[in-house]
Coordinates of C-alpha atoms and ligand atoms in Angstrom, one line a residue:
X1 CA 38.4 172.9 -21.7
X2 CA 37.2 170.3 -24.0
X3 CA 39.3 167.1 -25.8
X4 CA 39.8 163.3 -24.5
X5 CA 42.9 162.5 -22.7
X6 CA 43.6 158.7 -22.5
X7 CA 45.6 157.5 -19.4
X8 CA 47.6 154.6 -19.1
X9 CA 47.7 153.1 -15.5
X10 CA 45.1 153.9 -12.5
X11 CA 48.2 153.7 -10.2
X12 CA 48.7 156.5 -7.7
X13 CA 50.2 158.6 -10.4
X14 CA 47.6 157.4 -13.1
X15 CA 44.7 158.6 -10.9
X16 CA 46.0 161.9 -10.0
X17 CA 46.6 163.0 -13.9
X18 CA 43.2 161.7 -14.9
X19 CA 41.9 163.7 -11.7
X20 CA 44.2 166.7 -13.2
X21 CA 42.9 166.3 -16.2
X22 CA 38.8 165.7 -15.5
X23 CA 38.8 168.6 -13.4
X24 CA 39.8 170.7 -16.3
X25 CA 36.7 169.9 -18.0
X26 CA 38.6 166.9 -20.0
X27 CA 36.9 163.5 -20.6
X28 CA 39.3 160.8 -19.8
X29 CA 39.5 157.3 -20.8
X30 CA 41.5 155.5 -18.0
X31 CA 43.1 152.3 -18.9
X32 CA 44.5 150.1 -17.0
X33 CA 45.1 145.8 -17.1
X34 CA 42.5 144.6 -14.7
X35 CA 39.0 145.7 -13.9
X36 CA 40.2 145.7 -10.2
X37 CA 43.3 147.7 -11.1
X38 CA 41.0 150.5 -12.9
X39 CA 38.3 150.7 -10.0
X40 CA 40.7 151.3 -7.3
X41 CA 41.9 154.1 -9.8
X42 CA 38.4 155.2 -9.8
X43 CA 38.1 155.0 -5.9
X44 CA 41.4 156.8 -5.1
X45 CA 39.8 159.8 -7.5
X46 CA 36.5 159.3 -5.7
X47 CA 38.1 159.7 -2.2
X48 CA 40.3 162.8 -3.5
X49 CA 37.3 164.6 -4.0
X50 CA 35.7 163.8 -1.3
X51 CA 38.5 165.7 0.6
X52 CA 38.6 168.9 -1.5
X53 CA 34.6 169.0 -0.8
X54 CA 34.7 168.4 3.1
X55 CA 37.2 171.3 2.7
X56 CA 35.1 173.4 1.5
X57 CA 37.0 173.8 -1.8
X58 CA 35.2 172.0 -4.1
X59 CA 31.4 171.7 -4.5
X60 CA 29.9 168.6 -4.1
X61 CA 27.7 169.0 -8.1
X62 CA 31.6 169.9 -9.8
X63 CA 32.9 166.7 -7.6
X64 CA 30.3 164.6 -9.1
X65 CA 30.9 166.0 -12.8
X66 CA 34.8 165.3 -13.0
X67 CA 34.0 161.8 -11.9
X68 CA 31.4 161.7 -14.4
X69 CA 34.0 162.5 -17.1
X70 CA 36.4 159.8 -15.7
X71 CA 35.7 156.5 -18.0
X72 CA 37.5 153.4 -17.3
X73 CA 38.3 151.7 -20.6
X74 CA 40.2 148.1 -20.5
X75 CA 40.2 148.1 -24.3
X76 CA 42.9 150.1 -26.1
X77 CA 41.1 150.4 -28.9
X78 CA 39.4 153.4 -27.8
X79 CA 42.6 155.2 -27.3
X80 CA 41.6 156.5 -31.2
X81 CA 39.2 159.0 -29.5
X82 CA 41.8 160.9 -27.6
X83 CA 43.8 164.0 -28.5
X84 CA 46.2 163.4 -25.8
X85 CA 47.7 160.1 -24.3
X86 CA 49.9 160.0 -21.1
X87 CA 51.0 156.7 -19.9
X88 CA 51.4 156.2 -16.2
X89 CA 52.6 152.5 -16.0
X90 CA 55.2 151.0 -13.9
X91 CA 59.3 152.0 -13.8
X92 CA 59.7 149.1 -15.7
X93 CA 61.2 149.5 -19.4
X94 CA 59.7 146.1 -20.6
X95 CA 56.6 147.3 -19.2
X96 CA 56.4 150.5 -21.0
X97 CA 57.9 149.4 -24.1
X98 CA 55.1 146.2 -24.5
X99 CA 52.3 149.5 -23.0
X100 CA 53.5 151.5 -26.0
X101 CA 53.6 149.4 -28.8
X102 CA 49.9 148.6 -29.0
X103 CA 48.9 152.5 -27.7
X104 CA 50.9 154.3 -30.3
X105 CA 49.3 151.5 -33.2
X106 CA 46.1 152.4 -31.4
X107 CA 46.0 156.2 -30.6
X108 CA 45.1 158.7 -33.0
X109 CA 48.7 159.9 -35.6
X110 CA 47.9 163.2 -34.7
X111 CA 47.6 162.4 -30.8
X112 CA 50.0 164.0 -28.5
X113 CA 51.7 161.0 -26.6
X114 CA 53.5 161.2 -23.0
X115 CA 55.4 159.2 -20.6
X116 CA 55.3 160.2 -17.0
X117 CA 58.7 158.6 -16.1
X118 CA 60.8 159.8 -13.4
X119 CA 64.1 158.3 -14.3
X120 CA 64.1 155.9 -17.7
X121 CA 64.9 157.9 -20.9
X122 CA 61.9 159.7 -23.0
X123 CA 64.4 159.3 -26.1
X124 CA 64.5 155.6 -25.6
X125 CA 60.6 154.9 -24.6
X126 CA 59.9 157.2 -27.4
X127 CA 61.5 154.1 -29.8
X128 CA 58.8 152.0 -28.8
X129 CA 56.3 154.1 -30.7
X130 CA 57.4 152.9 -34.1
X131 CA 58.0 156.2 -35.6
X132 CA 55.9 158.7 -33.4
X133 CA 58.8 159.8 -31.6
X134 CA 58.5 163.6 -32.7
X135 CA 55.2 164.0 -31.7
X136 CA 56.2 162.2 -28.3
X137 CA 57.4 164.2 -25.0
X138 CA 57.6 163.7 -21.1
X139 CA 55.3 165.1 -19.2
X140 CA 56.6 164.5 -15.6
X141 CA 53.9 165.4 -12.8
X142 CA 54.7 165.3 -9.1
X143 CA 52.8 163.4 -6.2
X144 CA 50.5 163.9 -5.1
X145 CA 49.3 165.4 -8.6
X146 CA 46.0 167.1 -7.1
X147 CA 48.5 168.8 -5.1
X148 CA 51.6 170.0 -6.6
X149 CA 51.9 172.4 -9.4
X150 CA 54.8 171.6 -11.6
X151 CA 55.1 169.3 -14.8
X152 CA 58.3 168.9 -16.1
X153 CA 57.8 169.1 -19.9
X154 CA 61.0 166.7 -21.4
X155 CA 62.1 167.0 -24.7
X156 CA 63.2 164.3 -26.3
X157 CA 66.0 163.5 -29.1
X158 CA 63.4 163.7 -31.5
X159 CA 60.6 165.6 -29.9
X160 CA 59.7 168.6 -32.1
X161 CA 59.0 172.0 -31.2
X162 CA 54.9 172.3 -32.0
X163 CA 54.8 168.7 -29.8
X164 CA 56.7 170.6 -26.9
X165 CA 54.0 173.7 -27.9
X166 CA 51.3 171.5 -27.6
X167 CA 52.4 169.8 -24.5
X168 CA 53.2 173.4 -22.6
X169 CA 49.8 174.5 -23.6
X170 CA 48.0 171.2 -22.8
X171 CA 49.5 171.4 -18.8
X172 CA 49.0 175.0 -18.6
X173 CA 45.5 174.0 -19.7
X174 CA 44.8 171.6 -16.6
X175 CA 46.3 174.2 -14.6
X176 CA 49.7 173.2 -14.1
X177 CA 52.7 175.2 -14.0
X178 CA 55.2 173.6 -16.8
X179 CA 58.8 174.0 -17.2
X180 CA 60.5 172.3 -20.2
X181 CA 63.4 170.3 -20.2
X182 CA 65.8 168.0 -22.1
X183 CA 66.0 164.3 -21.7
X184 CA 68.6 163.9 -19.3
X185 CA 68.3 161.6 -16.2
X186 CA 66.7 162.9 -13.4
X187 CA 65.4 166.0 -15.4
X188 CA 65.8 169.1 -13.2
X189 CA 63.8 168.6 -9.8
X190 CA 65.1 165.2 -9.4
X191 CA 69.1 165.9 -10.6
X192 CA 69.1 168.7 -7.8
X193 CA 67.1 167.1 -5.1
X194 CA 68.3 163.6 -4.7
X195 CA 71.9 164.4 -4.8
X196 CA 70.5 167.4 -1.6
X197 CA 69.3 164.2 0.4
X198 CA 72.1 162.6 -0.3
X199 CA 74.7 164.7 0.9
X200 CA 72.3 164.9 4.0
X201 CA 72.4 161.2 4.3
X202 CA 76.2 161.2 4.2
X203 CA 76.6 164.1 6.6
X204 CA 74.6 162.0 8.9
X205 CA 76.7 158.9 9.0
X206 CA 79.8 161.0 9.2
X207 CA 78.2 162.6 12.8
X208 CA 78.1 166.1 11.1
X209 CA 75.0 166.6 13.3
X210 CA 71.6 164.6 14.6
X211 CA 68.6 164.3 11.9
X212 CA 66.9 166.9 13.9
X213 CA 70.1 169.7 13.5
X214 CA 70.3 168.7 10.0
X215 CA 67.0 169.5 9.4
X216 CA 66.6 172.4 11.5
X217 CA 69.7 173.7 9.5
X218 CA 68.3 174.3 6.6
X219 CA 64.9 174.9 7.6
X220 CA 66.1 178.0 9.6
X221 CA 69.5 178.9 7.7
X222 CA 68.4 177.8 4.0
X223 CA 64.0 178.9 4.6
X224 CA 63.3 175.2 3.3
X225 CA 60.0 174.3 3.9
X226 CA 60.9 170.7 5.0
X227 CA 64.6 169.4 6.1
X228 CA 66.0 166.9 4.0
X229 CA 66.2 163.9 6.1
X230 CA 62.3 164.5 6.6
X231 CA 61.6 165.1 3.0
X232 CA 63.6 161.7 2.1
X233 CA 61.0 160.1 4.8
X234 CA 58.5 161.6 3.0
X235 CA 59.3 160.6 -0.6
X236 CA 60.0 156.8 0.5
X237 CA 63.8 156.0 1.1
X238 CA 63.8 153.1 -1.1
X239 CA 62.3 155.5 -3.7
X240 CA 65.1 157.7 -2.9
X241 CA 67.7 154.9 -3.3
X242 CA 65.6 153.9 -6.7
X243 CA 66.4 157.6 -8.3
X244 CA 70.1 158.2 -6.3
X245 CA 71.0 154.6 -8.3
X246 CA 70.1 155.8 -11.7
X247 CA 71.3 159.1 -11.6
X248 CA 74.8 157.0 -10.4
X249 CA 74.7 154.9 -13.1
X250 CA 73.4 157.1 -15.7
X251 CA 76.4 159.9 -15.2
X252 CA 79.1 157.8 -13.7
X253 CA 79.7 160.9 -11.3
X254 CA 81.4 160.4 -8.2
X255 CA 79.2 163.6 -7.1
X256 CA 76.3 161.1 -7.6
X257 CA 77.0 158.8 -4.9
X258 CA 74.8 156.5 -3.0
X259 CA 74.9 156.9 1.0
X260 CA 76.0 153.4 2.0
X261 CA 73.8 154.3 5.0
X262 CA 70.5 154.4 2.9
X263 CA 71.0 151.4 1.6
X264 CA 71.0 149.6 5.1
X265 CA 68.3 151.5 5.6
X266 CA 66.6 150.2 2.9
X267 CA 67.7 146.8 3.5
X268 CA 66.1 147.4 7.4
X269 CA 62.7 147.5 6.0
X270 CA 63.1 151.2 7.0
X271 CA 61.2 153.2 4.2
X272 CA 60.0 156.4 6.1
X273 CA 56.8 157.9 6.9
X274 CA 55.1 154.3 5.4
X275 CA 56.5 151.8 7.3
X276 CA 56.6 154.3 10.3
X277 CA 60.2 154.5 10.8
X278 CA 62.6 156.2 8.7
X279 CA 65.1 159.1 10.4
X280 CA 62.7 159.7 12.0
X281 CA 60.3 157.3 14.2
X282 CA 56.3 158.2 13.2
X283 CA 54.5 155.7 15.9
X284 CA 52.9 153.5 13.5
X285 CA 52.1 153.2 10.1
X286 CA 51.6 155.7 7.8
Ligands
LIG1 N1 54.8 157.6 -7.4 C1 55.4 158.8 -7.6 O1 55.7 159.5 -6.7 C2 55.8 159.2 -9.0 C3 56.1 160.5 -9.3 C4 56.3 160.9 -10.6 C5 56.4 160.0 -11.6 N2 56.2 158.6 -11.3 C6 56.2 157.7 -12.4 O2 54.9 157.4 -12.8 C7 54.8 156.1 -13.3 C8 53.7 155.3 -12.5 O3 54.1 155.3 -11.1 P1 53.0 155.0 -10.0 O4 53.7 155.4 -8.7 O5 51.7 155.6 -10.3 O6 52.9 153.4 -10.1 P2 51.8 152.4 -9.5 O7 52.4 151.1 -9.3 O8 51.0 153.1 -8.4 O9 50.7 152.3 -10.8 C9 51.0 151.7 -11.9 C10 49.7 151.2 -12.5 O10 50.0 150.7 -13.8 C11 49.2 149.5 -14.0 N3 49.8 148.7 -15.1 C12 50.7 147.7 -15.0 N4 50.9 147.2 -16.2 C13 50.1 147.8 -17.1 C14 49.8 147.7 -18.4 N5 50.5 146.8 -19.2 N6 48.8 148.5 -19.0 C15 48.2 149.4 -18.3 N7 48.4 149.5 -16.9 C16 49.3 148.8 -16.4 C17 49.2 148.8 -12.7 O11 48.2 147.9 -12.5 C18 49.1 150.0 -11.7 O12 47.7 150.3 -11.5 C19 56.2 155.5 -13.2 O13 56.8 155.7 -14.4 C20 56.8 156.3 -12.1 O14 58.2 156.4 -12.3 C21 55.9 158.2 -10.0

């Protein structure tokens, strides 16, 4: 696999798709607004393969040679030398709107361009590529991206087919799994599970059961993997709480609802596994 992707943001999600992408054989130009910002991007890839080689699943000669392809960049004028652009940057529409305004002036007009939003419309942060909207898509990983197989592939209003082509061959390419979508909040994953924690949430405050016969619940009757009280713990509650109050919003759904009791735990400080004490209590934290 040859071909420069550019990636916008060194965040957690940042570093995991220029990881993604690196070990595919990709060079990748990783951008991000302060040297500080880009080296801990570096690092956290660094430390990520450091783990798959202790392992025993990655040698320690490939480990060095995706870093090697990983370049920090902190001017966007290279962005020209990339066939591919994903932008990582925060859930923040002003952010991503001033983020794509000088990429899409700067990237290549034949470059594929992606957002990894979770919950802000594609359609809308498409606008603010001043007329590159049909070769613009979603390309929504999961975390942590090393990890987890699935993209979400989200077509836009104005996405067109090849870009949706292009952007199903590109994941399958890193080695990703892709499923395409349209632009409608929450995509799939997220429009089915938060509305599953939810209900678990409200179950729990009306005394249906404890977290643990909730969870067991479906774990035993349902095969899930992970109950859903300990899965919200997992994903962060006020991340939770973030997606449960756009998917609310966004369809003005009564079946959308936001668990008065998640928001109190929110207010509490209470987070899950990261401040140590979600439904569950984990010690300390992390
Ligand atoms: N964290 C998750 O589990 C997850 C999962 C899927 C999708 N997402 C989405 O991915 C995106 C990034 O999330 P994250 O969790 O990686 O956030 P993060 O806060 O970890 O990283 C964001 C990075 O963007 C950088 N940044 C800020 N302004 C910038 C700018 N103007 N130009 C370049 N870089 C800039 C920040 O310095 C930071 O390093 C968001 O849209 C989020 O919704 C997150």
């Amino acid at each position: 696999m040859s071909g420069t992707v550019a990636v916008l943001g060194a965040g957690t999600m940042g570093a995991g798709i220029a990881q993604a992408c690196a070990a595919a054989g990709h060079r990748v130009l990783l951008h991000d607004i302060s040297d500080e910002a880009r080296q801990r991007g570096v690092a956290a890839v660094h430390s990520s393969l450091e783990r798959f080689v202790s392992r025993g699943k990655l040698e320690q000669a490939e480990a060095e040679a995706v870093l090697a392809r990983l370049q920090p960049v902190s001017d966007l004028g290279q962005l020209g030398e990339a066939e591919t652009v994903i932008e990582a940057v925060p859930e923040n529409l002003n952010i991503k709107e001033a983020v794509w305004r000088d990429a899409a002036a700067a990237a290549d007009p034949q470059a594929l361009l992606a957002t990894n939003t979770s919950s802000l419309s594609v359609t809308q942060i498409a606008s603010f590529t001043g007329g590159s909207e049909e070769r613009f898509c979603g390309l929504h990983f999961f975390n942590p991206v090393p990890m987890l197989p699935l993209v979400e592939v989200v077509r836009g209003q104005l996405t067109s087919a090849e870009t949706i082509e292009r952007a199903v061959a590109f994941t399958e390419g890193i080695g990703k799994t892709p499923i395409t979508c349209n632009d409608t909040p929450g995509f799939i994953v997220n429009r089915l599970l938060i509305p599953y924690m939810s209900d678990a949430i409200h179950a729990l405050a009306e005394g249906v059961g404890s977290p643990e016969d909730i969870d067991r619940a479906m774990k035993l009757g349902a095969n899930m993997p992970l109950g859903p009280l300990a899965l919200c713990d997992l994903v962060g509650l006020d991340v939770a709480l973030a997606a449960a109050e756009s998917l609310h919003a966004e369809f003005q759904d009564p079946k959308f609802r936001i668990p008065p009791l998640l928001r109190r735990m929110v207010q509490a400080g209470k987070l899950g596994r990261k401040t140590g004490s979600g439904f569950y209590d984990y010690g300390k934290e992390g």
